[in-house]
Amino acid sequence: MTLDLADIIRVIRKRVRLMVCIFLIAVFVAGVISFLIPPTYEAETTLRIKQPKDLADSLLADVPIGNTLVTQQLMSTYAEILKSRTVVEDMIVKTQSGKSKKVRYEDMLDRITTEPVKDTEILKIKVQAGSPKEAKSGTNTLVDCFLARLTTLVRSEDAAVGDFIGERLIEAKQDLDRAEDALEQFKRQQQIVAPEAETQALVDNLSKLNELKAENTVNLAASRARLESAQKQISQEKGEFIADSPLIEQYKAKLADLEVELVSLLPNYTDKHPKVIATRAEIEETRNKLNTEIARVINAETPSMNPIYQGLLQGKIQAEVEIAAANAQTAALNKITTEGEEDLTKLPAKEQDLARLMRDDSLAQDIYVMLAKRREEAKISEVMQPTDVQIVDRAVLPDKPIKPNKRMNILMGAFLGLLAGSGLAFALEYLYKTINNGDDIDYYLDLPVLGNIPDFEQSAAMDQRRLRKQIGKLIPKNEKEEKA
């Protein structure tokens, strides 16, 4: 059976009361629910995600489409770190310390939204809460916890090196005090004012060698600390990574040979000697090529462009290179020092003792000064180390709630009520096809109506009700006339 416009109008006229009732009920329910739902406020902050310069140049060398892909991957990476359990739970502790019932991590995660702005380095962060103050505080605290976590990840290697240098500095100060006391006591006992020229030359040479050995020892220990820290974090992130590149091994071997050559030149030449300058320039060039190759291998072997993970991998491989070079330097320095010790044995016994004490004192001074300098450099590096994330705008108090949208809810309720009322009206019309009046006979049977039999019982009941109403109106009026 097909419907035309006349049928639709007829059904609407027939069921208009039902449709209006359902419409009003739906609007009323939507309005009540909208006013009963507690309001939800949302605060927003924006961050700028910069590409790390140390990795970007080398890592993007093989990317033909520019930096857009890398920027998007950086956004996704930092968004996941921001939503990590460590960051979110830290934010929950700081914002809800005084509350008896704290929000669970999973529930808080549903309130956090990250949205990168297309074709920019901007990342929007939104946090929802039950009040404007909580929304603002939660958003700003979340960003602070996120930046603190990034700082911890990025500076972990520097912290490990700084801790090692701090411990070694205390030991170096004690060694320096003992060496100075021993030298002073020996000079006083032997009544020596100044050593012989030959002894002084040997002491200076051995002191320089020992200074190089001490510096090499510190560098070796620092590299091992960085390697241990990087390996620990890599194992926590994604497991072990092995860089299998013949070119890396070639550069590592060449760098070790150049470091040994430099060590053999320093005892005999000054820093401004052409041979020393040329060797150091070649070492720098080899290091740059090695770093480029390391970055290329990391970019090829790791499908994820996680900058933190790649930085850990690069730091790990560089630490391994530094350890290999330091070990080669140690072997060369030990050999040269042994030759110097043999020359020292040719001196008289008294001069030998004096030379050794002077050497120990000079070495202790050099080690202490070097460690103190390295410690200050580590502190400065830790404080001044740049971050790839900058806060553009902090969150402010939101003016109005984002939920519930009362106007939209009422409009939606009205639409659903109208839809439900119309649907029910047409369903009743075509499911229950009963003949109630002459119009139904004309519509369904297409027959002329000659007459109808009235319902006398219903008419009598209606007449009785009408009569009672009229009597009720007349009785009070007669009573008023009698009283008057």
Coordinates of C-alpha atoms in Angstrom, one line a residue:
M1 CA 0.0 0.0 0.0
T2 CA 1.5 3.3 -1.0
L3 CA 1.2 6.6 0.9
D4 CA 0.5 9.9 -0.6
L5 CA 0.4 13.4 0.9
A6 CA -3.3 13.1 1.7
D7 CA -2.7 9.9 3.6
I8 CA 0.1 11.5 5.6
I9 CA -2.0 14.5 6.5
R10 CA -5.0 12.3 7.4
V11 CA -2.9 10.2 9.8
I12 CA -1.3 13.3 11.4
R13 CA -4.7 14.9 12.0
K14 CA -6.1 11.7 13.4
R15 CA -3.1 11.0 15.7
V16 CA -2.1 14.6 16.5
R17 CA -2.8 14.3 20.2
L18 CA -0.6 11.2 20.5
M19 CA 2.3 12.9 18.6
V20 CA 2.1 16.1 20.6
C21 CA 2.1 14.1 23.9
I22 CA 5.2 12.1 22.9
F23 CA 6.9 15.2 21.6
L24 CA 6.3 17.1 24.9
I25 CA 7.4 14.1 27.0
A26 CA 10.7 13.8 25.0
V27 CA 11.4 17.5 25.4
F28 CA 10.6 17.4 29.1
V29 CA 12.9 14.3 29.7
A30 CA 15.7 15.9 27.7
G31 CA 15.4 19.1 29.7
V32 CA 15.4 17.4 33.1
I33 CA 18.4 15.2 32.2
S34 CA 20.3 18.2 30.9
F35 CA 19.8 20.1 34.2
L36 CA 20.5 17.0 36.4
I37 CA 23.8 16.1 34.7
P38 CA 26.8 17.7 36.5
P39 CA 28.7 20.3 34.4
T40 CA 32.0 19.4 32.8
Y41 CA 34.7 22.0 32.2
E42 CA 37.6 21.7 29.9
A43 CA 40.9 23.7 30.0
E44 CA 43.4 23.8 27.2
T45 CA 47.2 24.4 26.9
T46 CA 49.4 24.5 23.8
L47 CA 52.9 23.1 23.4
R48 CA 55.5 23.6 20.6
I49 CA 57.2 20.3 19.6
K50 CA 60.6 21.1 18.0
Q51 CA 62.6 18.6 16.0
P52 CA 65.8 17.7 17.9
K53 CA 68.7 19.2 15.9
D54 CA 71.2 16.5 16.8
L55 CA 69.1 13.8 15.2
A56 CA 67.0 15.7 12.6
D57 CA 69.7 16.5 10.1
S58 CA 71.1 13.0 9.8
L59 CA 67.8 11.2 10.3
L60 CA 66.0 13.2 7.7
A61 CA 68.7 12.9 5.1
D62 CA 66.9 10.0 3.4
V63 CA 63.3 11.4 3.8
P64 CA 62.3 12.9 0.5
I65 CA 59.0 14.4 1.6
G66 CA 60.4 16.9 4.1
N67 CA 59.9 17.2 7.8
T68 CA 56.1 16.8 7.9
L69 CA 56.2 13.1 8.5
V70 CA 58.8 13.4 11.3
T71 CA 56.8 16.2 12.9
Q72 CA 53.6 14.1 13.0
Q73 CA 55.6 11.2 14.4
L74 CA 57.1 13.4 17.1
M75 CA 53.6 14.7 18.0
S76 CA 52.3 11.1 18.3
T77 CA 55.3 10.1 20.4
Y78 CA 55.1 12.9 22.8
A79 CA 51.3 12.5 23.0
E80 CA 51.8 8.9 24.1
I81 CA 54.4 9.9 26.7
L82 CA 52.0 12.5 28.0
K83 CA 49.4 9.8 28.5
S84 CA 51.7 7.3 30.0
R85 CA 50.9 5.8 33.4
T86 CA 54.0 7.5 35.0
V87 CA 53.0 11.0 33.9
V88 CA 49.2 10.7 34.5
E89 CA 49.6 9.0 38.0
D90 CA 52.1 11.7 39.0
M91 CA 49.5 14.3 37.9
I92 CA 46.8 12.5 39.9
V93 CA 48.9 12.5 43.1
K94 CA 49.6 16.2 42.8
T95 CA 46.1 17.4 42.0
Q96 CA 44.1 15.1 44.3
S97 CA 46.3 14.7 47.3
G98 CA 43.6 16.0 49.7
K99 CA 40.7 13.9 48.3
S100 CA 39.6 10.7 50.0
K101 CA 38.8 9.0 46.7
K102 CA 41.3 9.5 43.9
V103 CA 40.5 9.1 40.2
R104 CA 41.9 5.9 38.6
Y105 CA 44.4 6.1 35.8
E106 CA 42.0 4.7 33.3
D107 CA 39.3 7.2 34.2
M108 CA 41.7 10.1 34.1
L109 CA 43.0 9.0 30.7
D110 CA 39.4 9.3 29.3
R111 CA 39.5 13.0 30.3
I112 CA 42.7 13.8 28.5
T113 CA 42.7 14.8 24.8
T114 CA 45.7 15.6 22.6
E115 CA 45.2 17.3 19.3
P116 CA 48.0 18.3 16.9
V117 CA 47.4 21.4 14.8
K118 CA 47.8 20.5 11.1
D119 CA 51.0 21.6 9.3
T120 CA 52.4 23.2 12.5
E121 CA 54.6 22.2 15.5
I122 CA 51.7 22.9 17.9
L123 CA 50.1 20.3 20.1
K124 CA 46.9 21.1 22.0
I125 CA 46.3 19.4 25.3
K126 CA 42.9 19.4 26.9
V127 CA 41.8 18.1 30.3
Q128 CA 38.2 17.8 31.6
A129 CA 37.1 18.2 35.2
G130 CA 34.1 19.0 37.3
S131 CA 35.0 22.6 38.0
P132 CA 36.9 25.4 36.2
K133 CA 39.7 25.4 38.9
E134 CA 40.2 21.6 38.7
A135 CA 40.3 21.8 34.9
K136 CA 43.0 24.5 34.9
S137 CA 45.0 22.9 37.7
G138 CA 44.9 19.5 36.1
T139 CA 46.0 20.7 32.7
N140 CA 48.9 22.7 33.9
T141 CA 50.0 20.0 36.3
L142 CA 49.8 17.4 33.6
V143 CA 52.1 19.5 31.4
D144 CA 54.6 20.0 34.2
C145 CA 54.7 16.3 35.0
F146 CA 55.2 15.6 31.2
L147 CA 58.1 18.0 31.0
A148 CA 59.6 16.6 34.2
R149 CA 59.4 13.1 32.7
L150 CA 61.1 14.2 29.5
T151 CA 63.8 15.9 31.4
T152 CA 64.4 12.7 33.4
L153 CA 64.7 10.7 30.2
V154 CA 66.9 13.1 28.4
R155 CA 69.3 13.9 31.2
S156 CA 69.6 10.4 32.7
E157 CA 73.0 9.9 31.1
D158 CA 74.3 13.3 32.3
A159 CA 73.1 12.5 35.8
A160 CA 75.0 9.2 35.8
V161 CA 78.2 10.9 34.7
G162 CA 77.7 13.7 37.3
D163 CA 77.3 11.2 40.1
F164 CA 80.4 9.4 39.1
I165 CA 82.5 12.6 38.9
G166 CA 81.2 13.8 42.3
E167 CA 82.2 10.5 44.0
R168 CA 85.6 10.5 42.3
L169 CA 86.2 14.2 43.2
I170 CA 86.1 13.3 46.9
E171 CA 88.6 10.6 46.4
A172 CA 90.8 12.9 44.4
K173 CA 90.9 15.5 47.1
Q174 CA 92.0 12.9 49.6
D175 CA 94.7 11.6 47.3
L176 CA 95.9 15.2 46.7
D177 CA 96.2 15.9 50.4
R178 CA 98.2 12.7 51.0
A179 CA 100.5 13.4 48.0
E180 CA 101.2 17.0 49.2
D181 CA 101.9 15.8 52.7
A182 CA 104.3 13.0 51.5
L183 CA 106.2 15.4 49.3
E184 CA 106.5 18.1 52.0
Q185 CA 107.7 15.6 54.5
F186 CA 110.3 14.1 52.2
K187 CA 111.7 17.5 51.3
R188 CA 111.9 18.4 55.0
Q189 CA 113.6 15.1 55.9
Q190 CA 116.1 15.2 53.1
Q191 CA 116.5 19.0 53.2
I192 CA 115.8 19.4 49.5
V193 CA 114.8 22.8 48.2
A194 CA 114.5 22.1 44.4
P195 CA 115.2 19.0 42.2
E196 CA 117.9 18.7 39.7
A197 CA 117.2 19.8 36.1
E198 CA 117.3 16.2 34.8
T199 CA 114.9 15.1 37.5
Q200 CA 112.6 18.0 36.9
A201 CA 112.4 17.2 33.1
L202 CA 111.6 13.5 33.9
V203 CA 109.0 14.6 36.4
D204 CA 107.4 17.0 33.9
N205 CA 107.3 14.3 31.2
L206 CA 105.8 11.7 33.6
S207 CA 103.4 14.2 35.0
K208 CA 102.1 15.0 31.5
L209 CA 101.7 11.3 30.8
N210 CA 100.0 10.7 34.0
E211 CA 97.7 13.6 33.4
L212 CA 96.7 12.1 30.1
K213 CA 96.2 8.7 31.8
A214 CA 94.0 10.3 34.5
E215 CA 91.9 12.2 31.9
N216 CA 91.6 9.0 29.9
T217 CA 90.5 7.1 33.0
V218 CA 87.8 9.6 33.8
N219 CA 86.6 9.6 30.2
L220 CA 86.5 5.8 30.2
A221 CA 84.6 5.7 33.4
A222 CA 82.2 8.4 32.2
S223 CA 81.6 6.5 29.0
R224 CA 80.9 3.3 30.8
A225 CA 78.4 5.2 33.0
R226 CA 76.6 6.5 30.0
L227 CA 76.6 3.1 28.3
E228 CA 75.1 1.5 31.4
S229 CA 72.4 4.2 31.7
A230 CA 71.5 3.9 28.0
Q231 CA 71.4 0.1 28.1
K232 CA 69.2 0.2 31.2
Q233 CA 66.7 2.6 29.6
I234 CA 66.7 0.7 26.2
S235 CA 65.9 -2.5 27.9
Q236 CA 63.0 -0.8 29.6
E237 CA 61.7 0.7 26.4
K238 CA 62.0 -1.8 23.6
G239 CA 64.8 -4.3 24.3
E240 CA 68.4 -4.6 23.2
F241 CA 69.5 -3.1 19.8
I242 CA 72.7 -4.2 18.0
A243 CA 74.1 -1.9 15.3
D244 CA 75.5 -4.3 12.6
S245 CA 77.4 -2.0 10.2
P246 CA 80.9 -2.6 8.8
L247 CA 81.3 1.1 8.2
I248 CA 80.7 1.8 11.9
E249 CA 83.3 -0.8 12.9
Q250 CA 85.7 0.7 10.4
Y251 CA 85.3 4.2 11.8
K252 CA 85.7 2.9 15.4
A253 CA 89.0 1.2 14.5
K254 CA 90.3 4.3 12.7
L255 CA 89.2 6.5 15.6
A256 CA 91.1 4.3 18.1
D257 CA 94.2 4.4 16.0
L258 CA 94.0 8.2 15.7
E259 CA 93.6 8.5 19.5
V260 CA 96.7 6.4 20.0
E261 CA 98.6 8.5 17.6
L262 CA 97.5 11.7 19.4
V263 CA 98.6 10.2 22.7
S264 CA 102.1 9.5 21.3
L265 CA 102.4 13.0 20.0
L266 CA 101.3 15.0 23.1
P267 CA 104.3 14.1 25.4
N268 CA 106.7 15.5 22.8
Y269 CA 104.8 18.3 21.1
T270 CA 102.7 21.2 22.2
D271 CA 99.0 21.6 21.4
K272 CA 99.8 24.1 18.6
H273 CA 102.2 21.8 16.8
P274 CA 101.0 21.1 13.2
K275 CA 101.1 17.4 13.7
V276 CA 98.9 17.6 16.8
I277 CA 96.5 20.0 15.1
A278 CA 96.3 17.8 12.0
T279 CA 95.7 14.6 14.1
R280 CA 92.9 16.3 16.1
A281 CA 91.3 17.6 13.0
E282 CA 91.3 14.1 11.5
I283 CA 89.8 12.7 14.8
E284 CA 87.0 15.3 14.6
E285 CA 86.3 14.5 11.0
T286 CA 86.2 10.7 11.8
R287 CA 83.8 11.4 14.7
N288 CA 81.4 13.3 12.5
K289 CA 81.4 10.6 9.9
L290 CA 80.9 8.0 12.6
N291 CA 77.9 9.9 14.1
T292 CA 76.3 10.3 10.7
E293 CA 76.6 6.6 10.0
I294 CA 75.2 5.8 13.5
A295 CA 72.2 8.0 12.8
R296 CA 71.7 6.4 9.4
V297 CA 71.8 2.9 10.8
I298 CA 69.4 3.8 13.6
N299 CA 67.0 5.4 11.1
A300 CA 67.1 2.3 9.0
E301 CA 66.8 -0.3 11.8
T302 CA 64.2 1.3 14.0
P303 CA 60.8 1.6 12.3
S304 CA 59.5 4.0 15.0
M305 CA 60.8 7.6 14.8
N306 CA 60.7 7.9 18.6
P307 CA 63.3 10.6 19.2
I308 CA 63.9 9.5 22.8
Y309 CA 64.5 5.9 21.9
Q310 CA 66.7 6.9 19.0
G311 CA 68.7 9.3 21.2
L312 CA 69.3 6.4 23.6
L313 CA 70.5 4.2 20.8
Q314 CA 72.8 6.8 19.5
G315 CA 74.2 7.5 23.0
K316 CA 74.8 3.8 23.5
I317 CA 76.7 3.3 20.3
Q318 CA 78.7 6.5 20.9
A319 CA 79.6 5.4 24.4
E320 CA 80.8 2.0 23.0
V321 CA 83.0 3.9 20.5
E322 CA 84.4 6.1 23.3
I323 CA 85.2 3.1 25.4
A324 CA 87.0 1.4 22.5
A325 CA 89.1 4.5 21.9
A326 CA 89.8 5.0 25.6
N327 CA 91.0 1.4 25.9
A328 CA 93.4 1.9 23.0
Q329 CA 94.7 5.1 24.6
T330 CA 95.2 3.3 27.9
A331 CA 97.4 0.6 26.2
A332 CA 99.5 3.3 24.4
L333 CA 99.9 5.4 27.6
N334 CA 100.9 2.4 29.7
K335 CA 103.6 1.6 27.2
I336 CA 105.0 5.2 27.1
T337 CA 104.8 5.5 30.8
T338 CA 106.8 2.3 31.3
E339 CA 109.5 3.7 29.1
G340 CA 109.6 6.9 31.3
E341 CA 109.7 4.8 34.4
E342 CA 112.8 3.0 33.1
D343 CA 114.5 6.4 32.6
L344 CA 113.6 7.3 36.1
T345 CA 115.4 4.2 37.5
K346 CA 118.7 5.6 36.1
L347 CA 118.7 8.4 38.6
P348 CA 120.1 8.2 42.1
A349 CA 117.9 6.6 44.7
K350 CA 117.3 10.0 46.5
E351 CA 116.4 11.6 43.2
Q352 CA 114.1 8.7 42.2
D353 CA 112.1 9.0 45.4
L354 CA 111.8 12.8 45.0
A355 CA 110.8 12.4 41.3
R356 CA 108.1 9.8 42.2
L357 CA 106.7 12.0 45.0
M358 CA 106.7 15.1 42.7
R359 CA 105.0 13.0 40.0
D360 CA 102.4 11.8 42.4
D361 CA 101.7 15.3 43.7
S362 CA 101.5 16.8 40.2
L363 CA 99.2 13.9 39.1
A364 CA 96.9 14.4 42.1
Q365 CA 96.7 18.1 41.4
D366 CA 95.9 17.6 37.8
I367 CA 93.3 15.0 38.5
Y368 CA 91.6 17.1 41.1
V369 CA 91.5 20.2 38.9
M370 CA 90.3 18.2 35.9
L371 CA 87.5 16.5 37.9
A372 CA 86.4 19.8 39.5
K373 CA 86.2 21.3 36.0
R374 CA 84.3 18.4 34.6
R375 CA 81.9 18.5 37.5
E376 CA 81.1 22.2 36.8
E377 CA 80.7 21.4 33.1
A378 CA 78.3 18.6 34.0
K379 CA 76.2 20.9 36.2
I380 CA 76.1 23.6 33.5
S381 CA 75.1 20.9 30.9
E382 CA 72.4 19.6 33.1
V383 CA 70.9 23.1 33.8
M384 CA 71.4 24.5 30.3
Q385 CA 70.4 21.4 28.3
P386 CA 67.7 22.5 25.8
T387 CA 64.4 20.7 25.6
D388 CA 62.4 20.0 22.4
V389 CA 59.1 21.0 24.1
Q390 CA 58.1 24.5 24.9
I391 CA 54.9 25.8 26.5
V392 CA 53.2 28.3 24.3
D393 CA 50.1 29.0 26.4
R394 CA 49.3 27.7 29.8
A395 CA 45.7 26.8 30.7
V396 CA 43.3 29.4 32.1
L397 CA 40.0 29.1 33.9
P398 CA 37.3 28.1 31.4
D399 CA 34.3 30.5 31.2
K400 CA 31.5 27.9 30.7
P401 CA 31.1 24.1 30.7
I402 CA 31.4 22.1 27.6
K403 CA 28.9 19.5 28.8
P404 CA 26.0 19.2 29.0
N405 CA 24.9 21.3 26.0
K406 CA 21.4 22.0 27.2
R407 CA 20.1 23.7 24.1
M408 CA 21.4 20.9 21.9
N409 CA 20.0 18.2 24.2
I410 CA 16.6 19.8 24.2
L411 CA 16.6 20.1 20.4
M412 CA 17.7 16.5 20.1
G413 CA 15.0 15.5 22.5
A414 CA 12.4 17.4 20.4
F415 CA 13.7 15.8 17.2
L416 CA 13.6 12.3 18.7
G417 CA 10.2 13.0 20.2
L418 CA 8.8 14.1 16.9
L419 CA 10.3 11.2 15.2
A420 CA 9.0 8.7 17.8
G421 CA 5.5 10.2 17.8
S422 CA 5.2 10.2 14.0
G423 CA 6.5 6.6 13.9
L424 CA 4.1 5.4 16.6
A425 CA 1.2 7.2 14.9
F426 CA 1.8 5.6 11.5
A427 CA 2.5 2.2 13.2
L428 CA -0.8 2.3 15.0
E429 CA -2.6 3.4 11.9
Y430 CA -1.4 0.5 9.8
L431 CA -1.2 -2.2 12.4
Y432 CA -4.7 -1.7 13.9
K433 CA -7.0 -1.2 10.9
T434 CA -10.4 -0.9 12.7
I435 CA -13.4 1.0 11.3
N436 CA -14.5 3.6 13.8
N437 CA -16.5 6.1 11.7
G438 CA -17.9 6.8 8.3
D439 CA -14.7 8.3 7.1
D440 CA -12.9 4.9 7.7
I441 CA -15.6 3.1 5.6
D442 CA -15.1 5.6 2.8
Y443 CA -11.3 5.3 3.0
Y444 CA -10.9 1.5 3.4
L445 CA -14.0 0.2 1.5
D446 CA -14.5 3.0 -0.9
L447 CA -18.3 2.7 -0.4
P448 CA -20.9 5.4 0.1
V449 CA -22.3 5.9 3.6
L450 CA -26.1 6.1 3.6
G451 CA -26.5 6.6 7.3
N452 CA -25.3 5.5 10.8
I453 CA -27.0 4.2 13.9
P454 CA -26.2 6.4 16.9
D455 CA -25.1 4.9 20.2
F456 CA -28.1 5.5 22.3
E457 CA -26.5 4.4 25.6
Q458 CA -23.6 6.8 25.1
S459 CA -26.0 9.6 24.1
A460 CA -28.1 9.0 27.2
A461 CA -25.1 9.0 29.4
M462 CA -23.9 12.2 27.8
D463 CA -27.4 13.8 28.3
Q464 CA -27.4 12.8 32.0
R465 CA -24.0 14.4 32.5
R466 CA -25.1 17.5 30.7
L467 CA -28.3 17.7 32.9
R468 CA -26.3 17.3 36.1
K469 CA -24.0 20.2 35.1
Q470 CA -27.0 22.4 34.4
I471 CA -28.7 21.6 37.8
G472 CA -25.4 22.3 39.6
K473 CA -25.3 25.7 38.0
L474 CA -29.0 26.5 39.0
I475 CA -29.0 25.3 42.6
P476 CA -26.5 27.8 44.0
K477 CA -28.3 30.7 42.2
N478 CA -31.7 29.8 43.8
E479 CA -30.1 29.6 47.2
K480 CA -28.6 33.1 46.8
E481 CA -32.1 34.5 45.8
E482 CA -33.7 32.9 49.0
K483 CA -31.1 34.5 51.2
A484 CA -31.6 37.9 49.7

